[in-house]
Amino acid sequence: MSASRIKNLILLILLLTVVCLLIAVVPIRYAQVQSRRAENEQLSLLLAQYDIALDPDIIPESEILYSVELAQSEPSAAAAALLGQDAVKTEDSTRYESTFTGAAGSVSFATGGAISAEIIGRERTGNVERDARKVLRAIGFQPDTLQTVRSAGGEYTVTATQSLLGTAVFSDGLRLQYQDGALCAMEGIFYPGTAEMTRISEQTCISCADALVQLLSRRNELGWVGSGILRTTQGFLPSESASGAARFVPCWRIDTDTESFLINGITREVRRIEEG
């Protein structure tokens, strides 16, 4: 048999294999989707009995998430990206807070993720959000969302929230201040070194349905008088360990028509989100 016929035969076998796999997988996946849809509709009916409206379509499929911990990393690379290669760590830096200074200003990194920077001499930009994305990428910040607000004086504040493993981190975010079109300050929460993480739990995050049932069971205790679920979002809730390393617990954010809640995906603890 010629080499070309052998090659064609191998391709045909591979094609038939793929077709067989599709025939086997597609019905299973379809059944799973239909089953999840039925469960969501049942949950919607359950909440309706308590006069709480829920659209089954806003209930997402749960990601498999574990609690993780980030290794403490040296923030010198982020400082250099923000201030320039001449940035040096000051002598008063400690294991709990590292401060760097350079010709372009100063920046401090604290354990727990706090960052505060004053920046001078930066070039003006015609698009603050695009510039903010560039700065965030340079320091190793993986943005999940960006929101830009302009003040009456023409100054801009870009607030960025971070993502971890492609999932939102529920924190106050990082605020970038622009004056006269130039970045002049940065303050908020920043978790560097997100590539160096360790799984610290064997239990996976509860499903969105479980989180909603948990919120319903705590309704009276919480004093929640809402009548509708508006949004459900899976993400990570940051916390500190005894060593100062940042830990992240999977959770669900439930936004209702009156207030919002965080449901711990491991312990099922329900916490009200305090606005402002």
Coordinates of C-alpha atoms in Angstrom, one line a residue:
M1 CA 0.0 0.0 0.0
S2 CA 1.3 3.4 -1.0
A3 CA 2.3 6.0 1.6
S4 CA -0.5 8.4 0.4
R5 CA -3.2 5.7 0.8
I6 CA -1.9 4.9 4.3
K7 CA -2.0 8.6 5.2
N8 CA -5.6 8.8 3.9
L9 CA -6.6 5.7 5.9
I10 CA -5.1 7.2 9.1
L11 CA -7.0 10.5 8.5
L12 CA -10.2 8.5 7.9
I13 CA -9.8 6.6 11.1
L14 CA -9.1 9.8 13.1
L15 CA -12.2 11.4 11.5
L16 CA -14.4 8.4 12.4
T17 CA -13.0 8.5 16.0
V18 CA -14.0 12.2 16.3
V19 CA -17.5 11.5 15.0
C20 CA -18.0 8.6 17.4
L21 CA -16.8 10.8 20.3
L22 CA -19.2 13.5 19.3
I23 CA -22.1 11.0 19.0
A24 CA -21.3 9.8 22.5
V25 CA -20.6 13.2 24.2
V26 CA -23.3 15.5 22.7
P27 CA -26.3 13.6 24.1
I28 CA -24.6 13.4 27.6
R29 CA -23.9 17.2 27.5
Y30 CA -27.4 17.9 26.3
A31 CA -28.9 15.8 29.2
Q32 CA -26.7 17.6 31.7
V33 CA -27.9 21.0 30.4
Q34 CA -31.5 20.0 30.5
S35 CA -31.1 18.6 34.1
R36 CA -29.5 21.8 35.3
R37 CA -32.2 23.8 33.6
A38 CA -34.9 21.8 35.4
E39 CA -33.1 22.2 38.8
N40 CA -32.9 26.0 38.2
E41 CA -36.6 26.2 37.4
Q42 CA -37.4 24.2 40.6
L43 CA -35.2 26.6 42.6
S44 CA -37.1 29.5 41.0
L45 CA -40.4 28.0 42.1
L46 CA -39.1 27.4 45.6
L47 CA -38.1 31.1 46.0
A48 CA -41.4 32.2 44.6
Q49 CA -43.1 30.5 47.5
Y50 CA -41.3 33.0 49.7
D51 CA -42.3 35.9 47.4
I52 CA -38.8 36.1 45.9
A53 CA -38.5 36.5 42.2
L54 CA -35.7 34.6 40.4
D55 CA -35.1 34.3 36.7
P56 CA -33.6 30.7 36.2
D57 CA -31.5 32.1 33.3
I58 CA -29.3 34.2 35.7
I59 CA -28.1 31.1 37.6
P60 CA -24.7 30.3 36.1
E61 CA -23.0 26.9 35.9
S62 CA -20.6 26.7 38.8
E63 CA -16.9 26.6 38.3
I64 CA -14.8 24.1 40.2
L65 CA -12.9 26.3 42.6
Y66 CA -10.8 25.6 45.7
S67 CA -9.4 27.8 48.4
V68 CA -5.9 28.9 47.3
E69 CA -3.0 30.8 48.8
L70 CA -0.5 33.1 47.0
A71 CA 3.1 32.8 47.9
Q72 CA 4.6 36.1 49.2
S73 CA 6.5 37.6 46.3
E74 CA 9.1 40.4 46.0
P75 CA 7.3 43.5 44.6
S76 CA 10.4 45.0 43.0
A77 CA 9.4 44.1 39.5
A78 CA 6.0 45.9 39.9
A79 CA 7.8 48.9 41.4
A80 CA 10.2 49.0 38.5
A81 CA 7.4 48.8 36.0
L82 CA 5.6 51.7 37.8
L83 CA 8.5 54.0 38.7
G84 CA 11.3 52.9 36.3
Q85 CA 14.4 50.8 36.5
D86 CA 16.0 53.2 39.0
A87 CA 13.5 52.3 41.7
V88 CA 15.1 51.2 44.9
K89 CA 13.8 49.8 48.1
T90 CA 14.1 52.2 51.1
E91 CA 15.9 51.2 54.2
D92 CA 12.8 51.6 56.4
S93 CA 11.1 48.7 54.5
T94 CA 10.0 45.8 56.7
R95 CA 8.6 42.3 56.1
Y96 CA 5.1 43.8 56.4
E97 CA 5.6 46.8 54.1
S98 CA 8.0 47.5 51.3
T99 CA 8.6 51.0 50.0
F100 CA 10.3 51.9 46.7
T101 CA 11.4 55.3 45.5
G102 CA 12.7 56.6 42.1
A103 CA 12.7 59.6 39.9
A104 CA 9.1 58.9 39.0
G105 CA 7.8 58.9 42.5
S106 CA 7.3 56.3 45.3
V107 CA 5.2 53.2 46.0
S108 CA 4.5 51.1 49.0
F109 CA 3.3 47.5 49.1
A110 CA 1.9 46.0 52.3
T111 CA 1.1 42.4 53.2
G112 CA -2.5 41.8 52.6
G113 CA -2.4 43.4 49.2
A114 CA -2.5 47.2 50.0
I115 CA -0.7 49.5 47.6
S116 CA -0.2 53.2 47.6
A117 CA 1.8 55.2 45.0
E118 CA 2.5 58.8 44.2
I119 CA 3.7 59.3 40.6
I120 CA 5.4 62.4 39.1
G121 CA 6.4 63.4 35.6
R122 CA 4.4 60.8 33.7
E123 CA 3.4 61.7 30.1
R124 CA -0.2 62.8 29.4
T125 CA -2.6 60.4 27.7
G126 CA -5.6 61.0 25.5
N127 CA -7.3 57.8 26.7
V128 CA -7.1 57.2 30.5
E129 CA -8.7 53.8 30.4
R130 CA -6.4 52.5 27.7
D131 CA -3.4 53.9 29.7
A132 CA -4.7 52.3 32.9
R133 CA -4.9 48.9 31.2
K134 CA -1.3 49.3 30.0
V135 CA -0.1 50.2 33.5
L136 CA -2.0 47.3 35.1
R137 CA -0.5 44.8 32.7
A138 CA 3.0 46.2 33.3
I139 CA 2.8 45.7 37.1
G140 CA 1.2 42.2 36.8
F141 CA -2.3 43.1 37.7
Q142 CA -4.9 40.9 35.9
P143 CA -8.0 43.2 35.6
D144 CA -11.5 41.8 35.8
T145 CA -13.4 45.0 35.4
L146 CA -12.6 48.7 34.9
Q147 CA -14.8 51.7 35.7
T148 CA -13.9 55.3 34.8
V149 CA -15.3 58.3 36.6
R150 CA -14.6 61.9 35.7
S151 CA -14.9 64.6 38.4
A152 CA -16.2 68.1 37.9
G153 CA -12.6 69.4 37.8
G154 CA -11.7 67.2 34.9
E155 CA -9.8 64.6 36.9
Y156 CA -10.3 60.9 36.3
T157 CA -10.5 57.9 38.6
V158 CA -10.2 54.5 37.0
T159 CA -11.2 51.7 39.4
A160 CA -10.0 48.2 38.5
T161 CA -10.9 44.9 40.1
Q162 CA -8.6 41.9 39.8
S163 CA -9.2 38.4 38.6
L164 CA -7.7 35.1 39.8
L165 CA -7.8 32.0 37.6
G166 CA -10.0 34.0 35.3
T167 CA -12.5 34.6 38.2
A168 CA -13.4 37.8 39.9
V169 CA -11.8 38.8 43.2
F170 CA -14.3 40.6 45.4
S171 CA -12.3 43.4 46.9
D172 CA -12.4 47.2 47.0
G173 CA -10.2 47.2 43.9
L174 CA -7.3 49.4 42.7
R175 CA -7.9 53.1 42.0
L176 CA -5.7 55.0 39.5
Q177 CA -5.9 58.8 39.7
Y178 CA -5.3 61.0 36.6
Q179 CA -4.8 64.7 36.7
D180 CA -4.3 66.8 33.5
G181 CA -4.4 63.5 31.6
A182 CA -1.4 62.0 33.5
L183 CA -1.4 59.2 36.1
C184 CA -0.5 60.8 39.4
A185 CA -1.5 58.3 42.1
M186 CA -2.6 54.8 42.7
E187 CA -4.2 53.3 45.8
G188 CA -6.1 50.2 46.8
I189 CA -5.7 46.4 46.7
F190 CA -3.2 44.5 44.4
Y191 CA -2.2 40.9 44.6
P192 CA 1.1 40.3 42.8
G193 CA 2.5 36.9 41.9
T194 CA -0.8 35.3 41.1
A195 CA 1.1 32.5 39.2
E196 CA 2.6 31.2 42.4
M197 CA -0.4 29.7 44.2
T198 CA -1.2 26.6 46.3
R199 CA -4.5 24.9 46.7
I200 CA -5.3 24.7 50.4
S201 CA -8.7 23.0 50.5
E202 CA -10.0 19.6 49.3
Q203 CA -13.6 20.8 49.3
T204 CA -14.8 22.6 46.2
C205 CA -17.1 25.7 46.1
I206 CA -20.8 25.1 46.6
S207 CA -23.1 25.6 43.6
C208 CA -25.1 28.8 43.0
A209 CA -28.3 26.9 43.9
D210 CA -26.8 25.9 47.2
A211 CA -25.7 29.5 47.9
L212 CA -29.3 30.8 47.1
V213 CA -30.8 28.2 49.4
Q214 CA -28.4 29.2 52.2
L215 CA -29.3 32.8 51.8
L216 CA -33.0 31.9 52.0
S217 CA -32.4 29.8 55.1
R218 CA -30.8 32.8 56.8
R219 CA -33.4 35.3 55.6
N220 CA -35.0 36.0 59.0
E221 CA -31.7 36.0 60.9
L222 CA -30.3 38.6 58.4
G223 CA -33.4 40.7 58.4
W224 CA -33.4 40.6 54.6
V225 CA -36.7 41.9 53.2
G226 CA -35.8 41.7 49.5
S227 CA -38.3 40.4 46.9
G228 CA -36.0 39.6 44.0
I229 CA -32.6 38.2 43.0
L230 CA -30.9 40.4 40.4
R231 CA -27.5 38.9 39.8
T232 CA -25.4 35.9 40.9
T233 CA -21.6 35.9 40.5
Q234 CA -19.0 33.4 41.5
G235 CA -15.6 34.7 42.6
F236 CA -12.9 34.7 45.3
L237 CA -13.0 36.4 48.7
P238 CA -9.5 37.4 49.9
S239 CA -8.3 36.9 53.5
E240 CA -5.0 36.9 55.3
S241 CA -3.2 33.9 56.8
A242 CA -1.1 34.0 60.0
S243 CA 2.0 34.2 57.8
G244 CA 0.7 37.3 56.0
A245 CA 0.3 35.4 52.7
A246 CA -2.9 36.2 50.8
R247 CA -5.6 33.5 50.8
F248 CA -8.6 33.3 48.6
V249 CA -11.8 31.5 49.4
P250 CA -14.3 30.7 46.6
C251 CA -17.7 32.4 47.2
W252 CA -20.9 33.6 45.6
R253 CA -22.0 37.2 45.4
I254 CA -25.8 37.5 45.4
D255 CA -27.2 40.9 44.4
T256 CA -30.9 41.5 45.4
D257 CA -33.3 44.3 44.9
T258 CA -32.5 45.7 48.3
E259 CA -28.9 44.7 49.2
S260 CA -26.0 42.3 48.3
F261 CA -24.5 39.3 50.1
L262 CA -21.4 37.1 50.0
I263 CA -21.9 33.4 50.6
N264 CA -18.6 31.6 51.5
G265 CA -18.3 28.7 49.1
I266 CA -16.6 26.4 51.7
T267 CA -18.2 27.3 55.1
R268 CA -21.5 28.6 53.7
E269 CA -21.3 31.6 55.9
V270 CA -23.5 34.5 54.7
R271 CA -22.2 38.1 55.0
R272 CA -23.9 41.3 54.1
I273 CA -21.9 43.6 51.8
E274 CA -21.7 47.0 53.5
E275 CA -22.0 49.7 50.8
G276 CA -19.7 52.7 50.9

